[in-house]
PDB file of C-alpha atoms in Angstrom:
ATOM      1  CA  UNK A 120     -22.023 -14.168  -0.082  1.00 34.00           C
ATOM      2  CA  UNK A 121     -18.693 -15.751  -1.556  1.00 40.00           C
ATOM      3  CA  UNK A 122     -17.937 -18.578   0.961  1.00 44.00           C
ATOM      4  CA  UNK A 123     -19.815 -16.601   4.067  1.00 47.00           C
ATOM      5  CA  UNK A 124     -18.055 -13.820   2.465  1.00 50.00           C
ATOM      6  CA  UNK A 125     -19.981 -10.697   1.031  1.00 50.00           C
ATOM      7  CA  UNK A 126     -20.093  -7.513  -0.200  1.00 50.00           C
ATOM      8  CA  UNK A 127     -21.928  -6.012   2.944  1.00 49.00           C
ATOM      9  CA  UNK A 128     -20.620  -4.439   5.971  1.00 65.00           C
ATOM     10  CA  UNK A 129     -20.966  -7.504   7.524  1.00 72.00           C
ATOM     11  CA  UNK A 130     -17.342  -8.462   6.587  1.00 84.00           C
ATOM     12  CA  UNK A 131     -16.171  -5.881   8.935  1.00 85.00           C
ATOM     13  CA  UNK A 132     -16.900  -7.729  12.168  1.00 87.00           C
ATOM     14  CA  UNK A 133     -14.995 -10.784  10.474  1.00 91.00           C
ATOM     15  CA  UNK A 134     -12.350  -9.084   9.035  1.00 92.00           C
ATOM     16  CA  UNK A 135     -11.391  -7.486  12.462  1.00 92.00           C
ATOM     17  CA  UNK A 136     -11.355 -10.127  14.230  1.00 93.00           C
ATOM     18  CA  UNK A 137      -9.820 -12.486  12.021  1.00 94.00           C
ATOM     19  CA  UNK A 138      -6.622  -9.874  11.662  1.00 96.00           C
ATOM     20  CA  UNK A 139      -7.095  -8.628  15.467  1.00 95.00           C
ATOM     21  CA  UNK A 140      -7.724  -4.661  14.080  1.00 96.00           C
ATOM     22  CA  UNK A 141      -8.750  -2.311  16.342  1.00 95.00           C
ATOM     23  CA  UNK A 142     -10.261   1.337  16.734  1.00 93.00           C
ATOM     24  CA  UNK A 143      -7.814   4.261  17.777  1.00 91.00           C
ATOM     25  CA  UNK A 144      -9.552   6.481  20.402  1.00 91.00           C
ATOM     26  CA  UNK A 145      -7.373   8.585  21.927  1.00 91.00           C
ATOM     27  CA  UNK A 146      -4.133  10.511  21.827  1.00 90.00           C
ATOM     28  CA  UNK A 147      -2.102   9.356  18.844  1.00 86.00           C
ATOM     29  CA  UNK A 148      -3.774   6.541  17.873  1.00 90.00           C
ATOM     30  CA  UNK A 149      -7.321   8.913  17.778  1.00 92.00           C
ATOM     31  CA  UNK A 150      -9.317   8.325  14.274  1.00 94.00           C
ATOM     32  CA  UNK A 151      -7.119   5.630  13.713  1.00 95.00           C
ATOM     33  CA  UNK A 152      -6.979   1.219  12.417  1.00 95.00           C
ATOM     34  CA  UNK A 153      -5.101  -0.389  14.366  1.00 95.00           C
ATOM     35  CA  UNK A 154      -3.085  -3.118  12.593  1.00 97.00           C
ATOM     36  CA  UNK A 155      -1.108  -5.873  14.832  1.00 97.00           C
ATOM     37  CA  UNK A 156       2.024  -7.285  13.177  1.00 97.00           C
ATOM     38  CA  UNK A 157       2.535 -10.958  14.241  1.00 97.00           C
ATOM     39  CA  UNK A 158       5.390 -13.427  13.790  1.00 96.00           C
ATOM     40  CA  UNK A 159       4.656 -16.566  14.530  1.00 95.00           C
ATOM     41  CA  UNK A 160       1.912 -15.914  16.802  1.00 95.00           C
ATOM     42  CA  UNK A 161       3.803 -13.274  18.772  1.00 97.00           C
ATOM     43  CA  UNK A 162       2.889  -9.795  18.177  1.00 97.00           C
ATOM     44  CA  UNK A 163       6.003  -7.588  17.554  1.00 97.00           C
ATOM     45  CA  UNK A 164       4.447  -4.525  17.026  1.00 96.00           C
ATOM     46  CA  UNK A 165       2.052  -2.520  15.292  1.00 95.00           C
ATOM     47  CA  UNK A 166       0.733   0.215  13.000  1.00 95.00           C
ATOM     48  CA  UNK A 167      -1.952   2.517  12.924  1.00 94.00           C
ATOM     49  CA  UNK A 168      -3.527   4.040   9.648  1.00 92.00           C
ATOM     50  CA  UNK A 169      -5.301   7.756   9.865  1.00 93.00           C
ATOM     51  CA  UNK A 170      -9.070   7.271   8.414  1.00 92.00           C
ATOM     52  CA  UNK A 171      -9.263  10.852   8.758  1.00 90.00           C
ATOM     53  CA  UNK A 172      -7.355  13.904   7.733  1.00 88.00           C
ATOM     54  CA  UNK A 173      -3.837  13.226   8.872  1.00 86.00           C
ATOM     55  CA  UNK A 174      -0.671  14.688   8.191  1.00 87.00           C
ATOM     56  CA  UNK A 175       1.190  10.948   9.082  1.00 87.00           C
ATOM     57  CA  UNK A 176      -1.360   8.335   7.251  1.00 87.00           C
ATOM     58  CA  UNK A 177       0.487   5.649   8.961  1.00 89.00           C
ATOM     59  CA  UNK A 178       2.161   5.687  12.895  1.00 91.00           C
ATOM     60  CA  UNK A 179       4.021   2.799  14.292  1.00 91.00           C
ATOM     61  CA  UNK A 180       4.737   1.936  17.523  1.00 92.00           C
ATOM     62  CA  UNK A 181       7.742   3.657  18.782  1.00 91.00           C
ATOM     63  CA  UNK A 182      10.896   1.350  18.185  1.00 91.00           C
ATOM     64  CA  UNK A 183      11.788   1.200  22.037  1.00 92.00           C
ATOM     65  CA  UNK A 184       8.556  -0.928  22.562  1.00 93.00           C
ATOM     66  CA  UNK A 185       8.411  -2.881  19.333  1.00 92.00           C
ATOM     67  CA  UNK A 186      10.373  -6.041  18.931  1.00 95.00           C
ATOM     68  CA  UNK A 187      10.822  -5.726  15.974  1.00 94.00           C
ATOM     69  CA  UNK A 188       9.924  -2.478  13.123  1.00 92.00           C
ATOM     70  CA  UNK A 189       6.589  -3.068  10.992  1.00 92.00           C
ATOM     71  CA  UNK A 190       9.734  -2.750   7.879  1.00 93.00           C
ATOM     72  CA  UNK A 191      11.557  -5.326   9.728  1.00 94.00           C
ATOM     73  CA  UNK A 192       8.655  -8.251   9.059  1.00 96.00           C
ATOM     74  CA  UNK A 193       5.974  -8.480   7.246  1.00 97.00           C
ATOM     75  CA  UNK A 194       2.416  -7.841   7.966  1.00 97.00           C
ATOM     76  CA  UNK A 195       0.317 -10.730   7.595  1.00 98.00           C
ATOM     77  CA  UNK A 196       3.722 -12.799   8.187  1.00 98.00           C
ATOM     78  CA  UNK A 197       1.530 -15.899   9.850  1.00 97.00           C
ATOM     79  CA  UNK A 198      -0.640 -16.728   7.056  1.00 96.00           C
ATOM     80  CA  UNK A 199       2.632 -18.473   5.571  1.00 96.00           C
ATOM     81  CA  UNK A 200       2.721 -21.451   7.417  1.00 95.00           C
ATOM     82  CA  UNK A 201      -0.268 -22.981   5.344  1.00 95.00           C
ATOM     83  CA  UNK A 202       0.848 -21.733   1.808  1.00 96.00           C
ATOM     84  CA  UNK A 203      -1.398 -22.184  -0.889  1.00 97.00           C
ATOM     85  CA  UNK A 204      -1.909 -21.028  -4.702  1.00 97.00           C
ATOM     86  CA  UNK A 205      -0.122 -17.802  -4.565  1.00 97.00           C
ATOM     87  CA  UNK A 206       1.443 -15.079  -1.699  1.00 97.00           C
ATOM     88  CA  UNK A 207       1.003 -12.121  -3.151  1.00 97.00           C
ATOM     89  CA  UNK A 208       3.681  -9.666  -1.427  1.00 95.00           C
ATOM     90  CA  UNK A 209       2.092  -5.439  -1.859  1.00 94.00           C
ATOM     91  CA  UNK A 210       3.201  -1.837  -0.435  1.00 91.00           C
ATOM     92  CA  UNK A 211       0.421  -1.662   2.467  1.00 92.00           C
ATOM     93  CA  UNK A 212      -1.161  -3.467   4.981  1.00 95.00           C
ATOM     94  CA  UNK A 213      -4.635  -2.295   3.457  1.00 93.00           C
ATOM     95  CA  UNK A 214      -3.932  -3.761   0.487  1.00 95.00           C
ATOM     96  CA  UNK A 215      -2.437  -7.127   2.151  1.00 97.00           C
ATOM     97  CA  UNK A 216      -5.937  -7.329   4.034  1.00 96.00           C
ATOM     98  CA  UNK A 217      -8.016  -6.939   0.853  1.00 96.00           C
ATOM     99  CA  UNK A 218      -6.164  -9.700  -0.636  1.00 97.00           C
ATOM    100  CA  UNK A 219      -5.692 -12.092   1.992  1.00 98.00           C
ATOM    101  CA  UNK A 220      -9.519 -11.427   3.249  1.00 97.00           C
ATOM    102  CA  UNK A 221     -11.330 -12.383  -0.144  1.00 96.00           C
ATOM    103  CA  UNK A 222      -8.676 -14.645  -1.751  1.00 97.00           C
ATOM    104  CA  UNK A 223      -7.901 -17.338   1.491  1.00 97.00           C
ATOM    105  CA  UNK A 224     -10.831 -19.105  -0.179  1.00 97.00           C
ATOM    106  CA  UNK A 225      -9.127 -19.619  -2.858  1.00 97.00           C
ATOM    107  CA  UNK A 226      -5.785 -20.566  -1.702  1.00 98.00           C
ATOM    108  CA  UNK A 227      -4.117 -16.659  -2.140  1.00 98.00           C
ATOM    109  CA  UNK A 228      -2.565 -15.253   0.287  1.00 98.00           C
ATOM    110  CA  UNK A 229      -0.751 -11.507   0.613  1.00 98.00           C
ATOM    111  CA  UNK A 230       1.635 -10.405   2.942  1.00 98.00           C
ATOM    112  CA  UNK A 231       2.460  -6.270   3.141  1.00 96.00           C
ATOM    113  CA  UNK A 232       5.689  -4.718   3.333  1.00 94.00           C
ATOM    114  CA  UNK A 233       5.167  -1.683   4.608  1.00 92.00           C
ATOM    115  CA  UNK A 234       7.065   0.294   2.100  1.00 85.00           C
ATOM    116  CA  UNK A 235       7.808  -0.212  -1.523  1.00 83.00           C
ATOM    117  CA  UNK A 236      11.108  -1.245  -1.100  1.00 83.00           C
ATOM    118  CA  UNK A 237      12.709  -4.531   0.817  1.00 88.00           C
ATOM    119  CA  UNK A 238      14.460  -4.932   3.779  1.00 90.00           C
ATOM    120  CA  UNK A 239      17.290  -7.785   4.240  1.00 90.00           C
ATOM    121  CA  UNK A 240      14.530  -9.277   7.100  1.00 93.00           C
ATOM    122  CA  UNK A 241      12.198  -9.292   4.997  1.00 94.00           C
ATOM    123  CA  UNK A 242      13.918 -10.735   1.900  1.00 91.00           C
ATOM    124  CA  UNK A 243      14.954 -13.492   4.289  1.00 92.00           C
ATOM    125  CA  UNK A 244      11.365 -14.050   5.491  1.00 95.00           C
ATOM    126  CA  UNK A 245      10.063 -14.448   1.622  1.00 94.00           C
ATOM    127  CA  UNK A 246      12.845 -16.948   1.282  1.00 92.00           C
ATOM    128  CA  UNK A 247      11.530 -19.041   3.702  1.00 92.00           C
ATOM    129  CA  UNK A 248       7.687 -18.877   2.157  1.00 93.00           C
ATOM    130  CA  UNK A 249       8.242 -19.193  -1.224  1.00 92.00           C
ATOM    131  CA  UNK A 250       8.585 -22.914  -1.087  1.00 92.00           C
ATOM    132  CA  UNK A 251       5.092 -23.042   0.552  1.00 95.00           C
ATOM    133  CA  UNK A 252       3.609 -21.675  -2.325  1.00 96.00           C
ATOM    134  CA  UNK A 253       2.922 -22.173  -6.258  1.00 96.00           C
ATOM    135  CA  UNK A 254       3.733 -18.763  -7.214  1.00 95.00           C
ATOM    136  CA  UNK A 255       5.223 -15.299  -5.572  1.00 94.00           C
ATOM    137  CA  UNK A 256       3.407 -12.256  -7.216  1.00 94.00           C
ATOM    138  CA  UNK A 257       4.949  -9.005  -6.300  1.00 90.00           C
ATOM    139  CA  UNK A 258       2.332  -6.689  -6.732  1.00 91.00           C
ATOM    140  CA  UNK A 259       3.094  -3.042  -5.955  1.00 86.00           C
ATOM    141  CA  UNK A 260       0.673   0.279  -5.969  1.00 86.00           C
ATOM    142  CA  UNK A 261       0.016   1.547  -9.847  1.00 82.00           C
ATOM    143  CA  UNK A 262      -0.119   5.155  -7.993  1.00 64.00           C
ATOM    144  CA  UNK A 263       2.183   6.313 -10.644  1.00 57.00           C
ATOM    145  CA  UNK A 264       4.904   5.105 -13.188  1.00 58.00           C
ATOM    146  CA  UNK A 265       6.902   4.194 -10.139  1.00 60.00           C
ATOM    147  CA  UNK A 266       4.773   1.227  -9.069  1.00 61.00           C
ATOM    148  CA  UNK A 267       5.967  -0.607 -12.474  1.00 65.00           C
ATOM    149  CA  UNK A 268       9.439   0.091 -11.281  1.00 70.00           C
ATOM    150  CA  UNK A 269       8.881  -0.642  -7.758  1.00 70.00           C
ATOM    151  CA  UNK A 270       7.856  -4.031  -8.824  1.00 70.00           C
ATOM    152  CA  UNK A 271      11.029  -5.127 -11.020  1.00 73.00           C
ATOM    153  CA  UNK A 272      12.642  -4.056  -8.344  1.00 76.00           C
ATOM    154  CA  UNK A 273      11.498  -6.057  -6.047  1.00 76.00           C
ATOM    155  CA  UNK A 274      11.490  -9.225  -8.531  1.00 72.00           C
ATOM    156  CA  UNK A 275      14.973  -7.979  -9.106  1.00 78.00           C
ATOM    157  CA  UNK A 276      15.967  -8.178  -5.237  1.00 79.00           C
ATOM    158  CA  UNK A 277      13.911 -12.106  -5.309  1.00 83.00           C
ATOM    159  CA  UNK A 278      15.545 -13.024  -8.261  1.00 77.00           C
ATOM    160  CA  UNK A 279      16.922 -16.535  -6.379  1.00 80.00           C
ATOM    161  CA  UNK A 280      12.974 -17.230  -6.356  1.00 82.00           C
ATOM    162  CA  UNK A 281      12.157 -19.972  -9.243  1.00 81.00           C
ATOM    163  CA  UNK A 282       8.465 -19.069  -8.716  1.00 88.00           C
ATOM    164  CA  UNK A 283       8.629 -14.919  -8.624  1.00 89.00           C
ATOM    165  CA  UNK A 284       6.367 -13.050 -11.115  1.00 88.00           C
ATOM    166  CA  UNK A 285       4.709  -9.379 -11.256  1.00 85.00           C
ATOM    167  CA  UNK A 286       1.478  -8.271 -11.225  1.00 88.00           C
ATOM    168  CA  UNK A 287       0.112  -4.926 -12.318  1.00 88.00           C
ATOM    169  CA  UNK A 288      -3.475  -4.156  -9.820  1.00 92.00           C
ATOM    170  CA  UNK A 289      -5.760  -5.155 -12.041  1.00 94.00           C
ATOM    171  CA  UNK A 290      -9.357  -3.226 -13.179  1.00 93.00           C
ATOM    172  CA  UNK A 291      -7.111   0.136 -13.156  1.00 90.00           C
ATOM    173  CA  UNK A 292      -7.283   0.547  -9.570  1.00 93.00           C
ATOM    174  CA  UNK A 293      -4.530   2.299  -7.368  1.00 91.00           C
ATOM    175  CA  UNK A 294      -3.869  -0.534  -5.317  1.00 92.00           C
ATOM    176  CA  UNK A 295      -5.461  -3.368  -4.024  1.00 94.00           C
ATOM    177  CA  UNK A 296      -7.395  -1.610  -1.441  1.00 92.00           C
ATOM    178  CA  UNK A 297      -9.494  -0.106  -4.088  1.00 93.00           C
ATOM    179  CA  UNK A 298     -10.482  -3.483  -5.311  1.00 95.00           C
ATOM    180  CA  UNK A 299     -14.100  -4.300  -4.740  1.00 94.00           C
ATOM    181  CA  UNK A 300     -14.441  -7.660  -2.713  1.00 93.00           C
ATOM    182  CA  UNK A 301     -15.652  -9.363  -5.979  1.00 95.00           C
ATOM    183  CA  UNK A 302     -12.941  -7.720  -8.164  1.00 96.00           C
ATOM    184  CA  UNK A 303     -10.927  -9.386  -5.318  1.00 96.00           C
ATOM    185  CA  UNK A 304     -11.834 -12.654  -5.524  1.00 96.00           C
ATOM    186  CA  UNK A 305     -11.913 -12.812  -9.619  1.00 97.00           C
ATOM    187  CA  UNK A 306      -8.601 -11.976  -9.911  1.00 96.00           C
ATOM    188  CA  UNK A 307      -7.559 -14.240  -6.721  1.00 97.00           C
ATOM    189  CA  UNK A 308      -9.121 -17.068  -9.148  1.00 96.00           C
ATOM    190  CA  UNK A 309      -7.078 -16.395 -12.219  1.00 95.00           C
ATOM    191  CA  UNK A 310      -3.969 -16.765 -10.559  1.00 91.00           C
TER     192      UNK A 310
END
């Protein structure tokens, strides 16, 4: 294992309860992860992501019962408060968990912003971390061209940011999601 980390399915158990995910059942929310969205140790709503065939991959909680939109925060928001190495801000909550699961070791942490674009909220929010941290590293899906322009973008929108850089996915993978845990943590340790 890598720091009572490993490659097995063991990582599941952890990883769920470390990020509070639970299984979908019924209605809706049938076949599907559900992913809490805290700030500051309140939960404010949440997402769930199809693992089946699904015309909607992701479903929020209706806006009546959230506090606050899953694009209105960030996912992962509470692993700020101890900064570290890097905060790596990505598209997806998937991808945020990858990160964030195998690089805390090593002082990375990624937050998701559930789209590719930023929100004023969440701009604000980033403001507020980047002092915690060493370096910022937007890094955005590679699912096309667009990923590359996603990611200036966003660099673009964080410009007030001393400590801001981009990051392609590295080992040619979509997004971080496809990483393999130990793809995962090499990359966590060359930042």
């Amino acid at each position: 294992g890598f720091n009572g980390r490993s490659e097995a399915g063991a990582d599941v158990d952890l990883l769920c309860k470390l990020y509070g995910l639970r299984a979908g059942t019924r209605g809706a929310w049938a076949d599907r992860i559900v992913i809490p969205y805290y700030l500051d140790k309140k939960l404010v709503t949440w997402s769930a992501r199809a693992i089946t065939h699904a015309t909607i991959r992701y479903r929020d909680l209706d806006l009546d019962t959230s506090l606050l939109a899953p694009k209105d925060t960030l996912f992962n928001h509470d692993c700020i408060a101890g900064g570290g190495k890097a905060l790596v801000i990505q598209e997806g909550p998937f991808d945020a968990l990858k990160v964030d699961f195998y690089g805390e070791p090593y002082g990375v942490r990624s937050v998701a912003l559930s789209t590719n674009s930023l929100k004023d909220a969440q701009v604000f929010l980033l403001q507020l971390a980047a002092d915690r941290f060493e370096r910022v590293v937007v890094m955005m899906d590679n699912a096309s061209s667009l990923g590359l322009i996603d990611s200036m973008r966003m660099k673009s929108a964080l410009f007030f940011l001393n400590n801001v850089s981009i990051e392609p996915v590295p080992f040619g993978a979509k997004d971080a999601g496809e990483l393999t845990p130990t793809q995962t943590i090499n990359w966590a340790l060359s930042l």
